[in-house]
Short mmCIF file of C-alpha atoms in Angstrom, two decimals:
data_model
loop_
_atom_site.label_atom_id
_atom_site.label_comp_id
_atom_site.label_asym_id
_atom_site.label_seq_id
_atom_site.Cartn_x
_atom_site.Cartn_y
_atom_site.Cartn_z
CA MET A 1 2.70 35.39 9.79
CA ILE A 2 0.99 32.69 7.67
CA ASN A 3 -0.73 33.99 4.57
CA THR A 4 -4.44 33.12 5.35
CA GLY A 5 -5.31 33.23 1.70
CA VAL A 6 -2.70 30.64 0.85
CA LYS A 7 -3.76 28.40 3.71
CA LYS A 8 -7.32 28.52 2.51
CA ILE A 9 -6.13 27.56 -0.98
CA ASN A 10 -4.20 24.61 0.45
CA LEU A 11 -7.14 23.51 2.58
CA PHE A 12 -9.44 23.80 -0.51
CA VAL A 13 -7.07 21.67 -2.60
CA LEU A 14 -6.96 19.09 0.16
CA LEU A 15 -10.73 19.03 0.33
CA ALA A 16 -11.00 18.71 -3.45
CA CYS A 17 -8.61 15.79 -3.55
CA MET A 18 -10.67 14.08 -0.86
CA VAL A 19 -13.99 14.66 -2.65
CA LEU A 20 -12.45 13.41 -5.89
CA THR A 21 -10.98 10.36 -4.15
CA VAL A 22 -14.55 9.39 -3.23
CA ALA A 23 -16.15 10.58 -6.51
CA LEU A 24 -13.74 8.67 -8.84
CA ARG A 25 -14.23 5.34 -7.15
CA PRO A 26 -14.78 2.90 -9.95
CA LYS A 27 -17.05 -0.22 -10.03
CA LYS A 28 -15.15 -2.65 -7.85
CA GLN A 29 -13.22 -5.50 -9.40
CA LEU A 30 -11.36 -8.16 -7.47
CA TYR A 31 -7.71 -8.99 -7.97
CA PHE A 32 -5.63 -11.90 -6.89
CA ASP A 33 -4.77 -10.80 -3.32
CA GLU A 34 -8.05 -9.21 -2.45
CA PRO A 35 -10.17 -12.47 -1.82
CA PHE A 36 -7.25 -13.75 0.41
CA GLN A 37 -7.52 -10.57 2.56
CA ILE A 38 -11.15 -11.09 2.90
CA MET A 39 -10.96 -14.76 3.96
CA CYS A 40 -8.07 -14.22 6.31
CA SER A 41 -10.03 -11.52 8.09
CA LYS A 42 -12.62 -14.29 8.63
CA GLY A 43 -10.00 -16.49 10.29
CA ILE A 44 -9.47 -19.01 7.51
CA SER A 45 -6.19 -19.44 5.69
CA LEU A 46 -3.94 -22.04 4.27
CA TRP A 47 -3.30 -23.44 7.87
CA ASN A 48 -6.85 -24.39 8.73
CA VAL A 49 -8.70 -24.84 5.48
CA GLN A 50 -7.89 -28.43 4.90
CA GLN A 51 -10.28 -29.73 7.59
CA PHE A 52 -13.20 -28.55 5.40
CA THR A 53 -11.80 -30.32 2.27
CA ASP A 54 -11.50 -33.50 4.34
CA LYS A 55 -15.10 -33.26 5.52
CA GLY A 56 -16.51 -32.95 2.04
CA THR A 57 -19.74 -31.43 3.38
CA PHE A 58 -19.90 -28.59 5.90
CA THR A 59 -21.90 -25.66 6.92
CA SER A 60 -21.65 -21.94 7.31
CA ALA A 61 -21.69 -22.53 10.99
CA ASP A 62 -18.60 -24.71 10.72
CA LEU A 63 -16.80 -22.00 8.86
CA ASN A 64 -17.93 -19.25 11.20
CA LYS A 65 -16.40 -21.10 14.16
CA GLU A 66 -12.98 -20.22 12.61
CA ASN A 67 -13.82 -16.52 12.60
CA THR A 68 -11.97 -15.72 15.81
CA PHE A 69 -9.32 -13.19 16.84
CA HIS A 70 -6.92 -16.03 17.46
CA ASN A 71 -7.15 -17.35 14.02
CA VAL A 72 -7.03 -13.95 12.28
CA PHE A 73 -4.02 -12.75 14.34
CA PHE A 74 -1.94 -15.90 14.93
CA ILE A 75 -2.42 -18.01 11.87
CA GLY A 76 -3.33 -15.37 9.33
CA ALA A 77 -1.09 -13.09 7.36
CA ASP A 78 1.24 -10.28 8.61
CA SER A 79 -0.88 -7.31 9.04
CA ILE A 80 -3.13 -5.74 11.76
CA HIS A 81 -5.22 -4.72 8.85
CA TYR A 82 -6.80 -8.21 8.90
CA VAL A 83 -7.69 -7.87 12.61
CA MET A 84 -9.32 -4.53 12.00
CA LEU A 85 -11.38 -5.88 9.15
CA HIS A 86 -12.31 -8.84 11.43
CA TYR A 87 -13.95 -6.37 13.92
CA LEU A 88 -15.16 -3.93 11.32
CA THR A 89 -17.23 -6.54 9.50
CA ALA A 90 -18.60 -7.80 12.74
CA LEU A 91 -20.10 -4.30 13.29
CA PHE A 92 -21.08 -3.38 9.77
CA GLY A 93 -21.67 -6.71 8.00
CA ASN A 94 -19.86 -8.74 5.39
CA GLY A 95 -20.81 -6.77 2.25
CA LEU A 96 -17.95 -6.06 -0.22
CA GLY A 97 -18.71 -2.42 0.23
CA VAL A 98 -17.49 -2.55 3.76
CA TYR A 99 -14.12 -3.76 2.82
CA VAL A 100 -13.87 -1.02 -0.05
CA TYR A 101 -14.87 1.79 2.12
CA PHE A 102 -12.48 0.74 4.82
CA SER A 103 -9.61 1.13 2.30
CA LEU A 104 -11.23 4.41 1.08
CA LEU A 105 -11.03 5.77 4.69
CA TRP A 106 -7.25 5.05 4.89
CA GLY A 107 -6.81 6.87 1.57
CA LEU A 108 -8.64 9.95 2.87
CA LEU A 109 -6.63 9.78 6.10
CA SER A 110 -3.42 9.52 3.96
CA LEU A 111 -4.32 12.82 2.15
CA VAL A 112 -4.76 14.63 5.51
CA ALA A 113 -1.59 13.18 7.00
CA PHE A 114 0.31 14.15 3.83
CA TYR A 115 -1.09 17.75 4.07
CA VAL A 116 0.43 17.91 7.57
CA LEU A 117 3.78 16.40 6.30
CA CYS A 118 3.87 18.99 3.61
CA ARG A 119 3.61 21.78 6.09
CA LYS A 120 6.50 20.32 7.99
CA VAL A 121 8.74 19.99 4.95
CA ILE A 122 7.65 22.63 2.51
CA GLY A 123 5.90 25.14 4.76
CA ASP A 124 2.62 27.09 4.60
CA ASN A 125 2.86 28.15 1.05
CA ILE A 126 1.19 27.40 -2.29
CA TYR A 127 3.60 24.63 -2.93
CA THR A 128 1.85 22.49 -0.36
CA SER A 129 -0.98 22.56 -2.85
CA VAL A 130 1.37 21.52 -5.64
CA ALA A 131 2.58 18.56 -3.48
CA LEU A 132 -1.01 17.49 -2.76
CA VAL A 133 -1.95 17.44 -6.47
CA LEU A 134 1.14 15.38 -7.25
CA PHE A 135 0.41 13.03 -4.46
CA PHE A 136 -3.23 12.66 -5.46
CA THR A 137 -2.49 12.11 -9.17
CA ASP A 138 0.29 9.60 -8.48
CA ILE A 139 -0.37 6.31 -10.33
CA MET A 140 -0.21 4.36 -7.05
CA PHE A 141 -2.39 6.39 -4.71
CA LEU A 142 -5.95 5.90 -6.03
CA ASN A 143 -5.12 2.34 -7.22
CA GLN A 144 -4.36 1.30 -3.76
CA THR A 145 -7.13 3.34 -2.15
CA TYR A 146 -9.64 1.31 -4.04
CA SER A 147 -7.85 -2.00 -3.23
CA ILE A 148 -8.99 -4.29 -0.37
CA ARG A 149 -5.30 -4.68 0.76
CA HIS A 150 -3.14 -3.26 3.57
CA TYR A 151 -0.94 -1.16 1.39
CA ILE A 152 -3.04 2.09 1.81
CA MET A 153 -3.08 1.71 5.58
CA GLY A 154 0.73 1.27 5.41
CA LEU A 155 0.99 4.47 3.47
CA PHE A 156 -0.90 6.38 6.13
CA VAL A 157 1.26 4.92 8.87
CA THR A 158 4.42 5.74 6.92
CA ILE A 159 3.42 9.36 6.37
CA MET A 160 2.64 9.63 10.16
CA SER A 161 6.14 8.31 10.96
CA GLY A 162 7.58 10.84 8.52
CA ILE A 163 5.68 13.68 10.30
CA TYR A 164 7.26 12.84 13.67
CA PHE A 165 10.66 12.17 11.98
CA PHE A 166 10.79 15.70 10.57
CA LYS A 167 9.31 17.14 13.81
CA TYR A 168 12.00 15.49 15.73
CA LEU A 169 14.95 16.32 13.48
CA PHE A 170 13.93 19.91 12.61
CA GLU A 171 11.68 21.22 15.33
CA GLU A 172 12.07 19.60 18.72
CA LYS A 173 14.27 16.71 19.73
CA SER A 174 11.91 15.69 22.53
CA PHE A 175 11.02 12.44 24.31
CA LYS A 176 7.47 12.80 23.01
CA ASN A 177 8.42 13.21 19.32
CA LEU A 178 10.87 10.34 19.47
CA LEU A 179 8.33 8.07 21.20
CA TRP A 180 5.59 8.76 18.64
CA LEU A 181 8.18 8.29 15.84
CA GLY A 182 8.87 4.82 17.37
CA ILE A 183 5.27 3.98 17.79
CA TRP A 184 4.41 4.74 14.23
CA CYS A 185 7.40 2.89 12.93
CA ALA A 186 6.37 -0.23 15.01
CA VAL A 187 2.84 -0.02 13.61
CA GLY A 188 4.18 0.39 10.18
CA ILE A 189 6.31 -2.81 10.41
CA ILE A 190 3.29 -4.93 11.53
CA THR A 191 1.16 -3.28 8.84
CA HIS A 192 3.51 -4.19 6.00
CA TYR A 193 7.13 -5.31 6.37
CA PHE A 194 8.30 -3.22 3.37
CA THR A 195 7.87 -0.02 5.35
CA ILE A 196 11.29 -0.93 6.64
CA TYR A 197 12.90 0.68 3.68
CA ILE A 198 11.67 4.07 4.97
CA ILE A 199 12.00 3.21 8.70
CA ALA A 200 15.62 2.25 8.26
CA ILE A 201 16.55 5.77 7.18
CA TYR A 202 15.36 7.29 10.38
CA PRO A 203 17.96 6.05 12.85
CA VAL A 204 20.83 6.53 10.39
CA ALA A 205 19.75 10.24 9.89
CA ILE A 206 19.21 10.89 13.57
CA LEU A 207 22.64 9.38 14.52
CA ILE A 208 24.40 11.35 11.77
CA GLU A 209 22.77 14.55 13.16
CA GLU A 210 23.26 13.95 16.80
CA LYS A 211 26.13 11.43 17.09
CA MET A 212 26.83 10.46 20.69
CA LYS A 213 24.47 13.18 22.02
CA PHE A 214 21.58 10.92 21.13
CA PHE A 215 22.44 8.40 23.86
CA THR A 216 20.55 9.80 26.78
CA TRP A 217 18.42 7.65 29.01
CA LYS A 218 15.16 9.47 27.96
CA LYS A 219 15.80 8.90 24.26
CA ILE A 220 16.77 5.24 24.86
CA VAL A 221 13.57 4.68 26.85
CA ALA A 222 11.54 6.42 24.06
CA LEU A 223 12.80 3.87 21.57
CA ALA A 224 12.80 0.92 23.97
CA ILE A 225 9.01 1.05 24.30
CA PRO A 226 8.07 0.44 20.67
CA VAL A 227 11.00 -1.93 20.24
CA LEU A 228 9.80 -4.01 23.18
CA ALA A 229 6.27 -4.06 21.71
CA LEU A 230 7.72 -5.39 18.45
CA VAL A 231 9.73 -8.06 20.22
CA ILE A 232 6.48 -9.14 22.10
CA TYR A 233 4.54 -9.21 18.83
CA PHE A 234 7.07 -11.34 17.02
CA GLN A 235 7.07 -13.78 19.84
CA PHE A 236 3.53 -14.76 18.85
CA HIS A 237 3.50 -13.95 15.14
CA TRP A 238 5.46 -14.60 11.98
CA ASN A 239 8.71 -12.78 11.53
CA PRO A 240 9.57 -11.21 8.13
CA LEU A 241 11.68 -14.17 7.06
CA GLN A 242 8.87 -16.59 7.63
CA SER A 243 6.49 -14.25 5.81
CA SER A 244 8.93 -14.16 2.89
CA ASP A 245 8.80 -17.93 2.56
CA TYR A 246 5.07 -17.85 2.67
CA TYR A 247 4.99 -15.22 0.00
CA GLN A 248 7.18 -17.28 -2.20
CA HIS A 249 4.87 -20.21 -2.00
CA TYR A 250 2.11 -17.75 -3.13
CA VAL A 251 3.77 -16.18 -6.19
CA LYS A 252 5.08 -19.52 -7.42
CA SER A 253 1.58 -20.90 -7.45
CA GLN A 254 -0.16 -18.06 -9.36
CA HIS A 255 -1.31 -18.57 -12.86
CA ILE A 256 0.66 -15.75 -14.11
CA LYS A 257 4.17 -15.55 -15.54
CA ILE A 258 6.87 -15.27 -12.94
CA ASN A 259 10.46 -14.64 -13.97
CA ASN A 260 12.49 -17.32 -12.11
CA ASP A 261 15.73 -15.96 -13.45
CA ILE A 262 15.54 -12.22 -13.41
CA GLY A 263 19.14 -11.73 -14.49
CA LEU A 264 21.36 -8.57 -14.33
CA ARG A 265 20.12 -6.77 -17.35
CA PRO A 266 16.30 -6.88 -16.60
CA ALA A 267 17.08 -6.13 -12.95
CA VAL A 268 19.05 -2.96 -13.87
CA SER A 269 16.25 -1.98 -16.31
CA GLN A 270 13.64 -2.31 -13.65
CA PHE A 271 15.78 -0.54 -11.13
CA LEU A 272 16.16 2.42 -13.45
CA ARG A 273 12.45 2.48 -14.22
CA SER A 274 11.69 2.35 -10.53
CA ILE A 275 13.87 5.43 -9.77
CA ALA A 276 12.29 7.37 -12.56
CA VAL A 277 8.65 6.60 -11.86
CA ASN A 278 9.04 6.95 -8.12
CA PHE A 279 10.30 10.46 -8.60
CA GLN A 280 7.34 11.31 -10.89
CA VAL A 281 9.31 11.12 -14.10
CA TYR A 282 6.85 8.89 -15.94
CA TYR A 283 8.48 8.67 -19.40
CA PRO A 284 9.39 4.95 -19.08
CA LEU A 285 5.61 4.16 -18.79
CA PHE A 286 5.25 5.43 -22.38
CA ARG A 287 8.24 3.79 -24.04
CA GLY A 288 8.47 0.52 -22.17
CA LYS A 289 12.00 -0.75 -21.65
CA SER A 290 13.72 1.58 -24.12
CA ALA A 291 17.33 2.12 -22.74
CA PRO A 292 17.65 5.82 -23.89
CA VAL A 293 14.29 6.63 -22.16
CA LEU A 294 15.24 4.81 -19.00
CA VAL A 295 18.66 6.41 -18.77
CA GLY A 296 17.37 9.80 -19.79
CA SER A 297 14.62 9.70 -17.17
CA VAL A 298 17.01 8.77 -14.37
CA LEU A 299 19.34 11.55 -15.59
CA MET A 300 16.48 14.00 -15.21
CA VAL A 301 16.04 12.93 -11.65
CA LEU A 302 19.78 13.30 -11.12
CA ALA A 303 19.72 16.79 -12.75
CA VAL A 304 16.86 17.83 -10.43
CA TYR A 305 18.99 16.86 -7.43
CA ILE A 306 22.16 18.49 -8.65
CA VAL A 307 20.50 21.84 -9.66
CA GLY A 308 18.28 21.81 -6.59
CA LEU A 309 21.15 21.19 -4.16
CA TRP A 310 23.80 23.48 -5.58
CA LYS A 311 21.93 26.23 -7.34
CA LEU A 312 18.45 26.48 -5.84
CA LEU A 313 18.30 25.64 -2.19
CA PRO A 314 20.08 28.37 -0.17
CA GLY A 315 19.38 27.31 3.42
CA THR A 316 21.24 24.53 5.32
CA GLU A 317 17.85 23.13 6.61
CA ASP A 318 16.44 23.02 3.17
CA LYS A 319 19.51 21.10 1.91
CA LYS A 320 19.20 18.64 4.68
CA LYS A 321 15.54 18.04 3.86
CA PHE A 322 16.33 17.75 0.10
CA ASN A 323 19.07 15.17 0.77
CA LEU A 324 16.84 13.25 3.12
CA LEU A 325 13.95 13.12 0.69
CA LEU A 326 16.30 11.81 -2.03
CA VAL A 327 17.51 9.07 0.14
CA MET A 328 14.03 8.14 1.47
CA GLY A 329 12.78 7.97 -2.17
CA ILE A 330 15.64 6.11 -3.76
CA PHE A 331 16.53 3.49 -1.06
CA SER A 332 13.26 1.67 -1.87
CA CYS A 333 14.61 0.98 -5.37
CA PHE A 334 17.78 -0.62 -4.02
CA PHE A 335 15.86 -2.54 -1.39
CA ILE A 336 13.24 -3.95 -3.78
CA THR A 337 15.79 -4.73 -6.51
CA LEU A 338 17.86 -6.74 -4.12
CA MET A 339 14.78 -8.55 -2.77
CA ALA A 340 13.66 -9.34 -6.47
CA VAL A 341 17.06 -10.61 -7.42
CA LYS A 342 17.45 -12.67 -4.20
CA THR A 343 13.97 -14.23 -4.58
CA LYS A 344 14.06 -14.38 -8.38
CA ASN A 345 10.71 -12.77 -8.55
CA ASN A 346 10.07 -9.73 -10.78
CA MET A 347 6.58 -9.27 -9.34
CA LEU A 348 8.31 -7.17 -6.60
CA PHE A 349 8.74 -4.41 -9.10
CA SER A 350 4.96 -3.86 -9.06
CA PHE A 351 4.31 -0.20 -8.26
CA ARG A 352 2.52 -0.92 -5.01
CA TYR A 353 5.68 -2.15 -3.30
CA PHE A 354 7.23 1.32 -3.79
CA LEU A 355 4.16 3.07 -2.28
CA PHE A 356 5.65 3.77 1.06
CA SER A 357 8.50 5.89 -0.60
CA MET A 358 6.08 7.83 -2.81
CA PRO A 359 5.29 10.71 -0.43
CA PHE A 360 8.93 11.60 0.02
CA CYS A 361 9.55 11.39 -3.71
CA VAL A 362 6.62 13.84 -4.29
CA LEU A 363 8.06 16.19 -1.59
CA PHE A 364 11.44 16.05 -3.28
CA ILE A 365 9.96 17.17 -6.61
CA SER A 366 7.72 19.77 -4.91
CA LEU A 367 10.60 21.27 -2.98
CA PHE A 368 12.61 21.59 -6.13
CA ILE A 369 9.61 23.25 -7.90
CA ARG A 370 9.33 25.73 -4.94
CA GLN A 371 12.89 26.79 -5.24
CA LEU A 372 12.80 26.84 -9.10
CA CYS A 373 9.92 29.25 -9.11
CA ALA A 374 11.55 31.39 -6.43
CA GLN A 375 14.48 32.20 -8.81
CA GLY A 376 14.09 35.80 -9.87
CA LYS A 377 16.87 35.71 -12.48
CA MET A 378 15.52 32.72 -14.32
CA ASN A 379 13.35 33.20 -17.45
CA LEU A 380 9.68 32.55 -16.83
CA VAL A 381 9.15 30.42 -19.95
CA LEU A 382 12.19 28.28 -18.96
CA LYS A 383 10.60 27.79 -15.47
CA ILE A 384 7.26 26.69 -16.99
CA ALA A 385 9.06 24.38 -19.40
CA VAL A 386 10.99 22.66 -16.67
CA VAL A 387 7.90 22.26 -14.40
CA ALA A 388 5.80 20.89 -17.42
CA LEU A 389 8.60 18.43 -18.24
CA LEU A 390 8.39 17.07 -14.83
CA VAL A 391 4.73 16.98 -14.19
CA ALA A 392 2.86 16.78 -17.51
CA PRO A 393 3.37 13.03 -18.11
CA GLY A 394 1.99 12.27 -14.67
CA PHE A 395 -1.13 14.34 -15.22
CA PHE A 396 -1.60 12.70 -18.63
CA LYS A 397 -1.44 9.23 -17.16
CA PHE A 398 -3.89 10.24 -14.46
CA ILE A 399 -6.46 11.65 -16.80
CA ALA A 400 -6.08 8.82 -19.32
CA ALA A 401 -6.54 6.21 -16.54
CA HIS A 402 -9.85 7.76 -15.44
CA ARG A 403 -11.30 8.38 -18.83
CA ARG A 404 -11.85 4.73 -19.53
CA TYR A 405 -13.09 1.83 -17.51
CA VAL A 406 -10.71 -1.14 -17.81
CA ASP A 407 -12.20 -4.54 -16.96
CA ASN A 408 -9.09 -6.47 -16.03
CA GLY A 409 -9.98 -7.99 -12.67
CA LEU A 410 -10.65 -11.58 -11.88
CA GLU A 411 -13.56 -13.28 -13.55
CA CYS A 412 -15.37 -13.84 -10.34
CA ASN A 413 -18.77 -15.54 -10.59
CA GLN A 414 -18.67 -16.04 -6.88
CA LEU A 415 -19.89 -12.49 -6.34
CA VAL A 416 -22.89 -13.18 -8.63
CA VAL A 417 -23.60 -16.27 -6.63
CA VAL A 418 -23.40 -14.39 -3.29
CA GLN A 419 -26.07 -12.06 -4.69
CA GLU A 420 -28.21 -14.90 -5.90
CA ILE A 421 -28.10 -16.59 -2.49
CA LYS A 422 -29.20 -13.53 -0.75
CA ASP A 423 -31.97 -12.54 -3.24
CA LYS A 424 -33.45 -15.99 -3.40
CA GLY A 425 -32.81 -17.26 0.11
CA ILE A 426 -30.82 -20.29 -0.97
CA HIS A 427 -29.43 -22.57 1.79
CA LYS A 428 -27.76 -25.38 0.03
CA MET A 429 -25.11 -25.40 -2.72
CA GLU A 430 -22.46 -27.58 -4.36
CA VAL A 431 -18.97 -26.08 -5.00
CA PRO A 432 -15.97 -27.29 -6.97
CA ARG A 433 -13.35 -26.19 -4.41
CA THR A 434 -13.26 -25.48 -0.74
CA VAL A 435 -11.92 -22.02 -1.36
CA ASP A 436 -15.11 -21.14 -3.21
CA ALA A 437 -17.32 -22.00 -0.24
CA VAL A 438 -14.87 -20.08 2.11
CA PHE A 439 -15.04 -16.95 -0.14
CA ILE A 440 -18.84 -17.00 -0.59
CA ASN A 441 -19.39 -17.62 3.09
CA SER A 442 -17.10 -14.67 3.97
CA LEU A 443 -19.49 -12.42 1.99
CA LEU A 444 -22.79 -13.66 3.25
CA PRO A 445 -24.58 -12.04 6.24
CA ALA A 446 -23.53 -13.24 9.65
CA ASN A 447 -25.27 -16.34 10.87
CA TYR A 448 -26.60 -17.09 7.39
CA ASP A 449 -27.57 -20.82 7.26
CA MET A 450 -25.83 -22.51 4.37
CA THR A 451 -24.66 -26.05 3.57
CA TYR A 452 -21.77 -26.62 1.27
CA LYS A 453 -20.96 -29.80 -0.47
CA LEU A 454 -17.67 -30.41 -2.39
CA ASN A 455 -17.76 -31.90 -5.90
CA THR A 456 -14.30 -31.68 -7.33
CA ALA A 457 -15.34 -33.40 -10.59
CA THR A 458 -16.99 -30.18 -11.84
CA ASP A 459 -15.84 -26.62 -12.35
CA SER A 460 -19.31 -25.19 -11.56
CA ALA A 461 -21.24 -24.29 -8.46
CA THR A 462 -24.84 -25.63 -8.16
CA LEU A 463 -27.55 -23.61 -6.20
CA PHE A 464 -30.39 -25.76 -4.99
CA THR A 465 -33.73 -23.88 -4.89
CA GLY A 466 -36.56 -26.17 -4.12
CA ASN A 467 -36.87 -28.60 -7.04
CA THR A 468 -34.74 -26.44 -9.32
CA THR A 469 -31.03 -25.89 -9.71
CA GLU A 470 -28.86 -23.09 -11.06
CA LYS A 471 -25.21 -23.60 -12.26
CA TYR A 472 -22.41 -21.06 -12.40
CA ARG A 473 -19.00 -21.76 -13.74
CA PHE A 474 -16.08 -21.03 -11.33
CA LEU A 475 -12.91 -20.59 -13.31
CA ASP A 476 -9.72 -21.91 -11.88
CA ASN A 477 -8.19 -18.43 -12.27
CA GLY A 478 -6.12 -18.33 -9.07
CA LEU A 479 -8.88 -16.87 -6.94
CA VAL A 480 -6.67 -17.52 -3.99
CA VAL A 481 -3.80 -19.89 -4.84
CA MET A 482 -2.60 -20.04 -1.23
CA PHE A 483 -5.51 -22.06 -0.42
#
């Protein structure tokens, strides 16, 4: 029988994490990719923006004609997230808050989904609360929850796929569970292609478990449905290789340092760092690229695996879960390192690209802590020391990050101009670049009457109010370099 007291504690911890997710939301800053997300959800991207540059003078009505499902889905980027924002802003308006709260919603849904996944993997015990706290305080979770990007939606979808993967493998190998697993995997791929480093584990694990028994007509049909949906999708949309080429155009154009020759040593260094940080061993974040810290941190992860596998986990099912969680966590490090070396782009080592493996890394550590604490023969002080060694740096990083407000977003006067336009009823302005007009128009109320005139000889926007003018400098800071 489930301990109702423990279940209430777990639900309380879940609710507390959800409340804090909303309460800790900082003042919104924009980063490189976020304006691009906003504009693509309005149907304007690299492929159709040139027409406005050629015109020189154009109106909000001209820009709004591009705001169609066809443009968002077929000539935009690689995510259904853009389409959802397209319809969401049509319902609730174009304010920046609409975009932010949409991401916040996916963050809250991710917490709920992770709670369900914890119950599948760890069980209805107090260590579900431990896993929830580790998940919530992970350096990637809140960062992406407050970001106007599709990573946080991808996290939710990946967790949902994980729920049905564990349901299928350890509870019931049914048509329904396999179908839902396939559906969530398909949605994950079209949400963000990097979810593939988790999805790829599923068929391998299932085939190892079932071997030839897997190949029944019901199971083949269950997988054929989402696979067919993906085939149809890619008939009308970019495939991952095309998306990769597009991404390379983007990163090479940014006004930030890109390592075009990542080399063996830095690749190995980043690989080791990724393993440690993914599995909640945050020591490399304190000492940079120090080789002893990197190697020592990875050895800690290895020690957790060895001790957990051979000394702590008694049941065959728990051992299978432990092995799976390790693979699901560590494969992302191999995948992204190979991608970074192949494309000569060290930006891929940004934490957000590992986000989809994070829930499984957290469960790996939580499962170890559960079994460690269950060892009656082990000294209590030693147990506390081991747990503290694993989780204390993460808590410190979390608290430190939320004790100070760091202003390191884009210097984005376009947001100030949007507010001025709305407050003063301005209907004519001059802009230095087409992208400035597109971005401003994306945040103005629907059907707002505005005329934009290009003046590439200046770096400032001019607002015309009767007989007076106001000027705002727009920095060439890579607002959206793909434009």
